[in-house]
Amino acid sequence: MIWRGDLTEIQRDLAGLKPMSESRVSSVIQEWAYPGQGHNHAPSGHVGSSSQLPQINMIPYSQSQGLVRGGADDRMAEQMMGMSYLPYPSSCISTSPNGGNHSNQQQNHGGAQQDFSSFLLPSLRVPANKRSINKDSPEYRLRRERNNIAVRKSRDKARRRIMLTQQKAQQLQEENKKLQLRIGQLTQELDTLRHILSQRHLHAAEDGATEETVI
Amino acid sequence: MIWRGDLTEIQRDLAGLKPMSESRVSSVIQEWAYPGQGHNHAPSGHVGSSSQLPQINMIPYSQSQGLVRGGADDRMAEQMMGMSYLPYPSSCISTSPNGGNHSNQQQNHGGAQQDFSSFLLPSLRVPANKRSINKDSPEYRLRRERNNIAVRKSRDKARRRIMLTQQKAQQLQEENKKLQLRIGQLTQELDTLRHILSQRHLHAAEDGATEETVI
DNA sequence: CTTGATTGCGCAATGG
DNA sequence: CCCATTGCGCAATCAA
């Protein structure tokens, strides 16, 4: 369930996709696209004082996406983000010495059954990737290592994204302050001019009146 | 190493500390304090159209805080955030079947040595908390369970913080757009008034000139 | 010294 | 099949 608030037209700006050159944290403030969307970057667009800051692609973070934790026992997500960090019901905790790492060593999902499923519906077959997971096999280690790399990469990206969002928010805040100031200046100037004009109007009226009275 | 940009006076607003009442995501957009600072919240402050949005406490996220990864082999943090997710040098990877969970089962950090260190510098003593860590002992399980709870709580907080920052940035962006629009209106109005004034000035000058010539 | 908080990491499930 | 994302537990480290 992706929640996204009301980002009216905030999207776009995604046209100029280009690979992220690292260590450019302070200029490209353009992230928070769908985490699963791969490489989304926008043109850096100079962040001047009174210029339009580059738009944010604000897709909020999958709003408390229903932690799995056991299955169908989420207590309605603890009132939509609540004290969900409290101790697990302990029926969901695996206290195995393996370190809680869901040891599925050789769990054949059915044990001694022949592969009848291959003659039946293909949807009932053993997933074919969980068949005899030997944790010492090179294939397993290869998969694990690749996943570890992917995990590190993904978390790196997330960290970068978070920092960029923070910097973006900070820049927006400063920009906002400047804009408020500018509005104050303009308003005051406008009041001054209005006053002057009203004075002139008054004088003109007086002149007209005096002329009338003189005539 | 905490990097914090130039949050001039953005701090403050931390006076009104009060416990976070959950499910108030859209009003209190006030987070990103030091992660280790406990409960920092600020008065919600209404988020009107043209009003000052509540300040962010923008402490950016401990900027790539020198991943441990083995010890003193950080390659200067890979050029300050780079391709640090690439495969580890494999001399740092523990391929133990324990799941990479740094198995320190009963590793006494010195084995059969007597406790000579207690007579020497205290800095050389065995840390006294790592002595005979029995992974089956109730104390260990208790510590682990408590830490697991703390970890869940901390990550929950981090998730909430991230979402709040995103919402904050989005609100700031919308606010920014409105402010820019207002500035445009004011500028145009000012130009109009200036034009009118200059016209009057011109007429006044013409009148004076005609009078002069007439005379 | 003890305890909660933070954080990097690997694992497994899951999604695309 | 792949890779990306994510929740989780573990261990190291920080901070009170």
CSV table of C-alpha atoms (C1' of nucleotides) in Angstrom, one decimal:
chain,number,residue,atom,x,y,z
A,1,MET,CA,0.0,0.0,0.0
A,2,ILE,CA,1.8,3.0,-1.2
A,3,TRP,CA,0.6,6.2,0.4
A,4,ARG,CA,1.7,9.4,-1.2
A,5,GLY,CA,-0.2,12.3,0.1
A,6,ASP,CA,-1.1,14.9,-2.4
A,7,LEU,CA,1.9,15.5,-4.5
A,8,THR,CA,0.0,17.4,-7.1
A,9,GLU,CA,2.5,17.8,-9.9
A,10,ILE,CA,5.6,17.2,-7.9
A,11,GLN,CA,6.5,14.3,-10.1
A,12,ARG,CA,8.0,15.2,-13.4
A,13,ASP,CA,11.5,16.4,-13.3
A,14,LEU,CA,12.3,12.8,-13.7
A,15,ALA,CA,13.1,13.4,-17.4
A,16,GLY,CA,16.8,14.0,-17.2
A,17,LEU,CA,17.7,10.6,-15.8
A,18,LYS,CA,21.4,10.4,-15.5
A,19,PRO,CA,23.7,8.2,-13.5
A,20,MET,CA,24.5,9.5,-10.0
A,21,SER,CA,28.0,10.6,-9.7
A,22,GLU,CA,28.9,10.1,-6.1
A,23,SER,CA,30.0,12.8,-3.6
A,24,ARG,CA,27.6,15.4,-5.0
A,25,VAL,CA,25.4,15.4,-2.0
A,26,SER,CA,24.9,19.1,-1.7
A,27,SER,CA,23.7,19.7,-5.2
A,28,VAL,CA,21.5,16.9,-6.4
A,29,ILE,CA,18.6,17.0,-3.9
A,30,GLN,CA,16.5,14.8,-5.9
A,31,GLU,CA,15.6,11.5,-4.5
A,32,TRP,CA,12.8,9.6,-2.6
A,33,ALA,CA,11.4,8.1,-5.7
A,34,TYR,CA,9.9,4.7,-5.4
A,35,PRO,CA,12.6,2.7,-3.6
A,36,GLY,CA,12.0,-0.1,-6.1
A,37,GLN,CA,12.2,2.2,-9.1
A,38,GLY,CA,15.9,1.9,-9.7
A,39,HIS,CA,17.9,4.9,-10.6
A,40,ASN,CA,15.8,8.1,-10.5
A,41,HIS,CA,17.7,11.3,-10.6
A,42,ALA,CA,16.8,14.7,-11.8
A,43,PRO,CA,18.9,17.5,-13.2
A,44,SER,CA,20.6,19.3,-10.3
A,45,GLY,CA,19.3,22.7,-11.2
A,46,HIS,CA,21.1,25.4,-9.4
A,47,VAL,CA,19.8,26.2,-6.0
A,48,GLY,CA,20.1,29.9,-5.9
A,49,SER,CA,18.7,32.3,-3.4
A,50,SER,CA,15.4,33.2,-4.9
A,51,SER,CA,15.2,30.6,-7.6
A,52,GLN,CA,12.8,27.6,-7.7
A,53,LEU,CA,14.3,24.8,-5.8
A,54,PRO,CA,14.3,21.5,-7.6
A,55,GLN,CA,11.2,19.6,-6.9
A,56,ILE,CA,11.2,16.7,-4.6
A,57,ASN,CA,9.8,13.4,-5.7
A,58,MET,CA,8.0,12.9,-2.4
A,59,ILE,CA,6.9,9.3,-2.1
A,60,PRO,CA,6.7,9.1,1.6
A,61,TYR,CA,8.2,5.7,2.6
A,62,SER,CA,6.0,2.8,2.5
A,63,GLN,CA,3.8,3.7,5.4
A,64,SER,CA,4.3,1.1,8.0
A,65,GLN,CA,3.9,-1.6,5.5
A,66,GLY,CA,2.4,-4.2,7.7
A,67,LEU,CA,5.3,-5.9,9.4
A,68,VAL,CA,5.1,-9.6,8.8
A,69,ARG,CA,5.9,-10.8,12.2
A,70,GLY,CA,4.3,-14.2,12.4
A,71,GLY,CA,1.7,-14.0,9.8
A,72,ALA,CA,-1.9,-12.9,10.4
A,73,ASP,CA,-1.5,-11.6,13.9
A,74,ASP,CA,-0.5,-8.0,13.4
A,75,ARG,CA,-3.2,-6.6,15.7
A,76,MET,CA,-4.2,-4.2,13.0
A,77,ALA,CA,-0.6,-2.9,12.8
A,78,GLU,CA,-0.8,-1.8,16.4
A,79,GLN,CA,-3.1,1.1,15.8
A,80,MET,CA,-1.3,2.3,12.7
A,81,MET,CA,2.2,2.7,14.0
A,82,GLY,CA,2.2,2.4,17.7
A,83,MET,CA,4.1,0.4,20.3
A,84,SER,CA,5.0,-2.2,17.7
A,85,TYR,CA,8.5,-2.7,19.2
A,86,LEU,CA,7.2,-4.3,22.4
A,87,PRO,CA,8.3,-7.8,23.0
A,88,TYR,CA,7.0,-10.3,20.5
A,89,PRO,CA,4.4,-12.8,21.7
A,90,SER,CA,7.3,-15.1,22.2
A,91,SER,CA,5.5,-17.6,20.1
A,92,CYS,CA,6.9,-15.8,17.1
A,93,ILE,CA,10.5,-15.7,18.4
A,94,SER,CA,12.9,-18.3,17.3
A,95,THR,CA,15.2,-18.8,20.2
A,96,SER,CA,17.4,-21.2,18.2
A,97,PRO,CA,21.1,-20.9,18.8
A,98,ASN,CA,21.4,-20.0,15.1
A,99,GLY,CA,20.8,-16.4,16.0
A,100,GLY,CA,17.2,-16.1,15.1
A,101,ASN,CA,18.1,-16.6,11.5
A,102,HIS,CA,15.1,-18.7,10.6
A,103,SER,CA,17.1,-21.9,10.2
A,104,ASN,CA,15.5,-23.7,7.3
A,105,GLN,CA,18.3,-26.1,6.9
A,106,GLN,CA,17.0,-28.9,4.7
A,107,GLN,CA,13.3,-28.3,5.3
A,108,ASN,CA,12.0,-30.2,2.4
A,109,HIS,CA,8.4,-28.8,2.7
A,110,GLY,CA,7.0,-32.3,2.8
A,111,GLY,CA,9.8,-34.6,3.5
A,112,ALA,CA,9.6,-38.1,2.0
A,113,GLN,CA,7.0,-37.4,-0.6
A,114,GLN,CA,8.0,-38.4,-4.2
A,115,ASP,CA,7.8,-35.7,-6.7
A,116,PHE,CA,4.2,-36.4,-7.7
A,117,SER,CA,3.7,-32.7,-8.1
A,118,SER,CA,5.7,-32.8,-11.3
A,119,PHE,CA,2.8,-34.7,-12.8
A,120,LEU,CA,0.2,-32.4,-11.4
A,121,LEU,CA,-0.4,-28.7,-11.5
A,122,PRO,CA,2.8,-26.9,-11.9
A,123,SER,CA,1.6,-24.4,-9.2
A,124,LEU,CA,1.8,-27.1,-6.6
A,125,ARG,CA,5.4,-28.1,-7.3
A,126,VAL,CA,8.1,-27.5,-4.8
A,127,PRO,CA,9.4,-24.0,-5.6
A,128,ALA,CA,12.5,-25.6,-7.1
A,129,ASN,CA,14.7,-23.1,-5.4
A,130,LYS,CA,14.1,-24.5,-1.9
A,131,ARG,CA,15.0,-28.0,-2.8
A,132,SER,CA,17.7,-29.2,-0.5
A,133,ILE,CA,19.3,-25.9,0.5
A,134,ASN,CA,22.7,-27.0,1.5
A,135,LYS,CA,24.2,-24.1,3.4
A,136,ASP,CA,27.7,-25.3,2.6
A,137,SER,CA,27.1,-25.6,-1.1
A,138,PRO,CA,28.9,-23.1,-3.3
A,139,GLU,CA,25.7,-22.1,-5.0
A,140,TYR,CA,24.2,-21.1,-1.6
A,141,ARG,CA,27.3,-19.2,-0.6
A,142,LEU,CA,27.2,-17.5,-4.0
A,143,ARG,CA,23.6,-16.5,-3.6
A,144,ARG,CA,24.2,-15.3,-0.1
A,145,GLU,CA,27.2,-13.3,-1.1
A,146,ARG,CA,25.3,-11.7,-4.0
A,147,ASN,CA,22.4,-10.9,-1.7
A,148,ASN,CA,24.7,-9.4,0.9
A,149,ILE,CA,26.1,-7.1,-1.8
A,150,ALA,CA,22.7,-6.1,-2.9
A,151,VAL,CA,21.7,-5.5,0.7
A,152,ARG,CA,24.7,-3.3,1.3
A,153,LYS,CA,24.0,-1.4,-1.9
A,154,SER,CA,20.4,-0.9,-1.1
A,155,ARG,CA,21.1,0.3,2.4
A,156,ASP,CA,23.7,2.7,1.1
A,157,LYS,CA,21.2,4.1,-1.3
A,158,ALA,CA,18.6,4.5,1.5
A,159,ARG,CA,21.2,6.3,3.7
A,160,ARG,CA,22.0,8.6,0.8
A,161,ARG,CA,18.3,9.2,0.2
A,162,ILE,CA,17.7,10.0,3.8
A,163,MET,CA,20.5,12.5,3.9
A,164,LEU,CA,19.4,14.1,0.7
A,165,THR,CA,15.9,14.5,2.0
A,166,GLN,CA,17.2,16.1,5.2
A,167,GLN,CA,19.3,18.5,3.2
A,168,LYS,CA,16.4,19.2,1.0
A,169,ALA,CA,14.2,20.0,3.9
A,170,GLN,CA,16.8,22.3,5.4
A,171,GLN,CA,17.3,24.2,2.1
A,172,LEU,CA,13.6,24.5,1.7
A,173,GLN,CA,13.4,25.9,5.2
A,174,GLU,CA,16.0,28.5,4.6
A,175,GLU,CA,14.5,29.4,1.2
A,176,ASN,CA,11.2,29.7,3.0
A,177,LYS,CA,12.6,32.1,5.4
A,178,LYS,CA,14.0,34.3,2.7
A,179,LEU,CA,10.7,34.2,0.8
A,180,GLN,CA,8.8,35.3,3.9
A,181,LEU,CA,11.3,38.2,4.3
A,182,ARG,CA,10.9,39.2,0.7
A,183,ILE,CA,7.1,39.2,1.1
A,184,GLY,CA,7.5,41.5,4.1
A,185,GLN,CA,9.6,43.9,2.1
A,186,LEU,CA,7.3,44.0,-0.8
A,187,THR,CA,4.3,44.5,1.4
A,188,GLN,CA,5.8,47.4,3.1
A,189,GLU,CA,6.9,49.0,-0.1
A,190,LEU,CA,3.4,48.5,-1.4
A,191,ASP,CA,1.9,50.2,1.6
A,192,THR,CA,4.3,53.1,1.1
A,193,LEU,CA,3.3,53.6,-2.5
A,194,ARG,CA,-0.3,53.3,-1.6
A,195,HIS,CA,0.0,55.9,1.0
A,196,ILE,CA,1.8,58.3,-1.4
A,197,LEU,CA,-0.8,57.7,-4.0
A,198,SER,CA,-3.6,58.4,-1.6
A,199,GLN,CA,-1.9,61.6,-0.5
A,200,ARG,CA,-1.6,62.7,-4.1
A,201,HIS,CA,-5.2,61.9,-4.7
A,202,LEU,CA,-6.1,64.0,-1.7
A,203,HIS,CA,-4.0,66.9,-3.0
A,204,ALA,CA,-5.5,66.6,-6.4
A,205,ALA,CA,-8.9,66.7,-5.0
A,206,GLU,CA,-8.0,69.6,-2.8
A,207,ASP,CA,-6.6,71.5,-5.8
A,208,GLY,CA,-9.7,70.7,-7.8
A,209,ALA,CA,-11.8,71.9,-4.9
A,210,THR,CA,-9.8,75.1,-4.4
A,211,GLU,CA,-10.0,75.8,-8.1
A,212,GLU,CA,-13.7,75.3,-8.0
A,213,THR,CA,-14.1,77.6,-5.1
A,214,VAL,CA,-11.8,80.1,-6.7
A,215,ILE,CA,-13.8,80.1,-9.8
B,1,MET,CA,31.7,12.7,13.5
B,2,ILE,CA,28.4,14.6,13.5
B,3,TRP,CA,28.0,16.9,10.5
B,4,ARG,CA,25.3,19.4,10.7
B,5,GLY,CA,25.5,21.8,7.9
B,6,ASP,CA,24.7,25.4,8.8
B,7,LEU,CA,21.5,25.1,10.9
B,8,THR,CA,21.9,28.7,12.1
B,9,GLU,CA,19.3,28.9,14.7
B,10,ILE,CA,17.2,26.1,13.7
B,11,GLN,CA,17.7,24.4,17.0
B,12,ARG,CA,15.6,25.8,19.8
B,13,ASP,CA,12.0,24.8,19.7
B,14,LEU,CA,13.2,22.0,21.8
B,15,ALA,CA,11.8,23.6,24.9
B,16,GLY,CA,8.4,22.1,25.0
B,17,LEU,CA,9.5,18.5,25.4
B,18,LYS,CA,6.6,16.2,25.7
B,19,PRO,CA,5.9,12.6,25.1
B,20,MET,CA,4.9,11.8,21.6
B,21,SER,CA,1.4,10.8,21.3
B,22,GLU,CA,1.2,8.4,18.4
B,23,SER,CA,-0.9,8.8,15.3
B,24,ARG,CA,-0.2,12.5,15.0
B,25,VAL,CA,2.0,12.2,12.0
B,26,SER,CA,0.6,15.0,10.0
B,27,SER,CA,0.9,17.7,12.6
B,28,VAL,CA,4.1,17.3,14.5
B,29,ILE,CA,6.7,17.6,11.9
B,30,GLN,CA,9.4,18.0,14.3
B,31,GLU,CA,12.0,15.4,14.5
B,32,TRP,CA,15.5,14.6,13.3
B,33,ALA,CA,17.1,15.5,16.5
B,34,TYR,CA,20.2,13.6,17.6
B,35,PRO,CA,19.2,10.0,17.3
B,36,GLY,CA,20.7,9.4,20.7
B,37,GLN,CA,19.0,12.3,22.3
B,38,GLY,CA,15.9,10.5,23.4
B,39,HIS,CA,12.6,12.3,23.1
B,40,ASN,CA,12.8,15.6,21.3
B,41,HIS,CA,9.7,17.1,20.2
B,42,ALA,CA,8.5,20.6,19.6
B,43,PRO,CA,5.2,22.4,19.9
B,44,SER,CA,3.2,21.5,16.8
B,45,GLY,CA,2.5,25.0,15.8
B,46,HIS,CA,-0.3,25.3,13.3
B,47,VAL,CA,0.8,24.8,9.7
B,48,GLY,CA,-1.3,27.4,8.0
B,49,SER,CA,-1.1,28.5,4.4
B,50,SER,CA,1.1,31.6,4.8
B,51,SER,CA,2.3,31.1,8.3
B,52,GLN,CA,5.8,30.1,9.4
B,53,LEU,CA,6.1,26.4,9.3
B,54,PRO,CA,7.5,24.9,12.4
B,55,GLN,CA,11.2,24.8,12.3
B,56,ILE,CA,13.0,21.5,11.6
B,57,ASN,CA,15.7,20.3,13.9
B,58,MET,CA,17.8,19.3,11.1
B,59,ILE,CA,20.7,17.2,12.2
B,60,PRO,CA,21.5,15.4,9.1
B,61,TYR,CA,22.1,11.7,9.8
B,62,SER,CA,25.5,10.8,11.0
B,63,GLN,CA,27.2,11.3,7.7
B,64,SER,CA,28.5,7.9,6.7
B,65,GLN,CA,29.9,7.4,10.1
B,66,GLY,CA,32.9,5.3,9.2
B,67,LEU,CA,31.6,1.8,8.8
B,68,VAL,CA,33.4,-0.5,11.2
B,69,ARG,CA,33.8,-3.4,8.8
B,70,GLY,CA,36.7,-5.3,10.2
B,71,GLY,CA,38.5,-2.6,12.1
B,72,ALA,CA,41.1,-0.2,10.7
B,73,ASP,CA,40.6,-1.0,7.0
B,74,ASP,CA,38.0,1.5,6.0
B,75,ARG,CA,39.9,2.9,3.0
B,76,MET,CA,39.0,6.4,4.2
B,77,ALA,CA,35.3,5.6,4.0
B,78,GLU,CA,35.6,4.9,0.3
B,79,GLN,CA,36.0,8.5,-0.7
B,80,MET,CA,33.3,9.8,1.6
B,81,MET,CA,30.3,7.7,0.5
B,82,GLY,CA,31.0,5.8,-2.7
B,83,MET,CA,30.8,2.3,-4.0
B,84,SER,CA,31.1,1.0,-0.5
B,85,TYR,CA,28.6,-1.8,-1.1
B,86,LEU,CA,30.9,-3.7,-3.4
B,87,PRO,CA,32.0,-7.1,-2.2
B,88,TYR,CA,34.1,-7.0,0.9
B,89,PRO,CA,37.8,-7.9,0.6
B,90,SER,CA,36.7,-11.4,1.6
B,91,SER,CA,39.2,-11.2,4.4
B,92,CYS,CA,36.6,-9.4,6.4
B,93,ILE,CA,33.8,-11.8,5.6
B,94,SER,CA,33.0,-14.5,8.1
B,95,THR,CA,31.7,-17.4,6.1
B,96,SER,CA,30.8,-19.3,9.2
B,97,PRO,CA,27.6,-21.3,9.1
B,98,ASN,CA,26.4,-19.2,12.0
B,99,GLY,CA,25.1,-16.7,9.5
B,100,GLY,CA,27.9,-14.2,9.6
B,101,ASN,CA,26.8,-13.3,13.1
B,102,HIS,CA,30.3,-12.8,14.4
B,103,SER,CA,30.2,-16.0,16.4
B,104,ASN,CA,32.1,-15.3,19.6
B,105,GLN,CA,30.9,-18.3,21.4
B,106,GLN,CA,33.2,-18.7,24.3
B,107,GLN,CA,36.1,-16.9,22.7
B,108,ASN,CA,37.9,-15.9,25.9
B,109,HIS,CA,40.1,-13.4,24.3
B,110,GLY,CA,43.2,-15.1,25.5
B,111,GLY,CA,42.2,-18.5,26.6
B,112,ALA,CA,44.4,-20.1,29.3
B,113,GLN,CA,46.1,-17.0,30.5
B,114,GLN,CA,45.8,-16.2,34.2
B,115,ASP,CA,44.3,-12.8,35.0
B,116,PHE,CA,47.7,-11.1,35.2
B,117,SER,CA,46.1,-8.1,33.7
B,118,SER,CA,44.3,-7.3,36.9
B,119,PHE,CA,47.7,-6.5,38.4
B,120,LEU,CA,48.6,-4.4,35.4
B,121,LEU,CA,47.1,-1.5,33.6
B,122,PRO,CA,43.3,-1.6,33.9
B,123,SER,CA,43.1,-0.8,30.2
B,124,LEU,CA,44.5,-4.3,29.4
B,125,ARG,CA,42.0,-6.2,31.5
B,126,VAL,CA,39.5,-8.4,29.9
B,127,PRO,CA,36.4,-6.3,29.5
B,128,ALA,CA,34.8,-8.3,32.2
B,129,ASN,CA,31.5,-8.5,30.4
B,130,LYS,CA,32.8,-10.8,27.7
B,131,ARG,CA,34.0,-13.4,30.2
B,132,SER,CA,32.4,-16.7,29.3
B,133,ILE,CA,29.5,-15.7,27.2
B,134,ASN,CA,27.3,-18.7,27.4
B,135,LYS,CA,24.8,-18.3,24.6
B,136,ASP,CA,22.4,-20.6,26.4
B,137,SER,CA,22.5,-18.9,29.7
B,138,PRO,CA,19.3,-17.1,30.8
B,139,GLU,CA,21.3,-13.9,31.3
B,140,TYR,CA,22.4,-13.9,27.7
B,141,ARG,CA,19.0,-14.6,26.4
B,142,LEU,CA,17.6,-11.9,28.6
B,143,ARG,CA,20.2,-9.4,27.3
B,144,ARG,CA,19.5,-10.4,23.8
B,145,GLU,CA,15.8,-10.1,24.1
B,146,ARG,CA,16.1,-6.7,25.7
B,147,ASN,CA,18.4,-5.6,23.0
B,148,ASN,CA,16.1,-7.0,20.3
B,149,ILE,CA,13.3,-4.9,21.8
B,150,ALA,CA,15.5,-1.9,21.9
B,151,VAL,CA,16.4,-2.4,18.3
B,152,ARG,CA,12.9,-2.7,17.2
B,153,LYS,CA,12.0,0.4,19.1
B,154,SER,CA,14.9,2.3,17.7
B,155,ARG,CA,14.1,1.3,14.1
B,156,ASP,CA,10.5,2.1,14.6
B,157,LYS,CA,11.5,5.6,15.7
B,158,ALA,CA,13.8,5.9,12.7
B,159,ARG,CA,11.1,4.9,10.3
B,160,ARG,CA,8.7,7.5,11.9
B,161,ARG,CA,11.4,10.1,11.7
B,162,ILE,CA,12.0,9.5,8.1
B,163,MET,CA,8.4,9.7,7.2
B,164,LEU,CA,8.1,12.9,9.2
B,165,THR,CA,11.0,14.4,7.4
B,166,GLN,CA,9.5,13.5,4.0
B,167,GLN,CA,6.2,15.0,5.0
B,168,LYS,CA,8.0,18.1,6.3
B,169,ALA,CA,9.8,18.5,3.0
B,170,GLN,CA,6.6,18.1,1.1
B,171,GLN,CA,4.8,20.7,3.1
B,172,LEU,CA,7.8,23.0,2.8
B,173,GLN,CA,7.7,22.6,-0.9
B,174,GLU,CA,4.0,23.4,-1.2
B,175,GLU,CA,4.5,26.4,1.1
B,176,ASN,CA,7.3,27.5,-1.0
B,177,LYS,CA,5.3,27.4,-4.1
B,178,LYS,CA,2.6,29.5,-2.5
B,179,LEU,CA,5.1,32.0,-1.3
B,180,GLN,CA,6.6,32.3,-4.8
B,181,LEU,CA,3.1,33.0,-6.1
B,182,ARG,CA,2.5,35.6,-3.5
B,183,ILE,CA,5.7,37.3,-4.4
B,184,GLY,CA,4.7,37.4,-8.0
B,185,GLN,CA,1.4,39.0,-7.2
B,186,LEU,CA,3.0,41.6,-4.9
B,187,THR,CA,5.7,42.4,-7.5
B,188,GLN,CA,3.1,42.9,-10.2
B,189,GLU,CA,1.0,45.1,-8.0
B,190,LEU,CA,4.0,47.1,-7.1
B,191,ASP,CA,4.9,47.6,-10.7
B,192,THR,CA,1.4,48.8,-11.4
B,193,LEU,CA,1.5,51.3,-8.6
B,194,ARG,CA,4.9,52.5,-9.7
B,195,HIS,CA,3.7,53.0,-13.2
B,196,ILE,CA,0.7,55.0,-12.0
B,197,LEU,CA,2.9,57.2,-9.9
B,198,SER,CA,5.3,57.8,-12.7
B,199,GLN,CA,2.4,58.8,-14.9
B,200,ARG,CA,1.2,61.3,-12.3
B,201,HIS,CA,4.6,62.6,-11.9
B,202,LEU,CA,4.8,63.1,-15.7
B,203,HIS,CA,1.5,64.9,-15.7
B,204,ALA,CA,2.4,67.1,-12.9
B,205,ALA,CA,5.7,68.0,-14.6
B,206,GLU,CA,3.8,68.7,-17.9
B,207,ASP,CA,1.3,70.9,-16.0
B,208,GLY,CA,4.1,72.8,-14.4
B,209,ALA,CA,5.9,73.1,-17.8
B,210,THR,CA,2.8,74.4,-19.5
B,211,GLU,CA,2.2,76.8,-16.7
B,212,GLU,CA,5.7,78.0,-17.1
B,213,THR,CA,5.4,78.4,-20.9
B,214,VAL,CA,2.0,80.1,-20.5
B,215,ILE,CA,3.5,82.5,-18.2
C,1,DC,C1',29.8,-1.2,35.8
C,2,DT,C1',24.9,-1.8,33.9
C,3,DT,C1',21.5,-0.7,30.6
C,4,DG,C1',19.0,1.3,26.8
C,5,DA,C1',20.0,3.3,22.0
C,6,DT,C1',22.2,3.1,17.6
C,7,DT,C1',24.1,1.0,13.8
C,8,DG,C1',26.4,-2.2,10.4
C,9,DC,C1',25.9,-6.8,9.1
C,10,DG,C1',24.1,-11.2,7.4
C,11,DC,C1',19.9,-14.1,6.6
C,12,DA,C1',15.5,-15.1,4.7
C,13,DA,C1',11.2,-13.7,2.7
C,14,DT,C1',9.3,-11.2,-0.7
C,15,DG,C1',8.5,-8.2,-4.7
C,16,DG,C1',9.5,-7.0,-9.4
D,1,DC,C1',16.8,-17.1,-12.6
D,2,DC,C1',18.4,-12.1,-11.2
D,3,DC,C1',18.5,-8.1,-8.1
D,4,DA,C1',16.1,-4.8,-4.7
D,5,DT,C1',13.8,-4.1,-0.5
D,6,DT,C1',12.8,-5.1,4.1
D,7,DG,C1',12.1,-7.1,8.9
D,8,DC,C1',14.8,-9.4,12.0
D,9,DG,C1',18.4,-10.9,15.3
D,10,DC,C1',23.3,-10.4,16.6
D,11,DA,C1',27.3,-7.9,18.2
D,12,DA,C1',29.9,-3.7,18.7
D,13,DT,C1',29.8,0.6,20.3
D,14,DC,C1',27.8,4.9,22.4
D,15,DA,C1',25.9,7.4,25.9
D,16,DA,C1',23.7,8.0,30.3
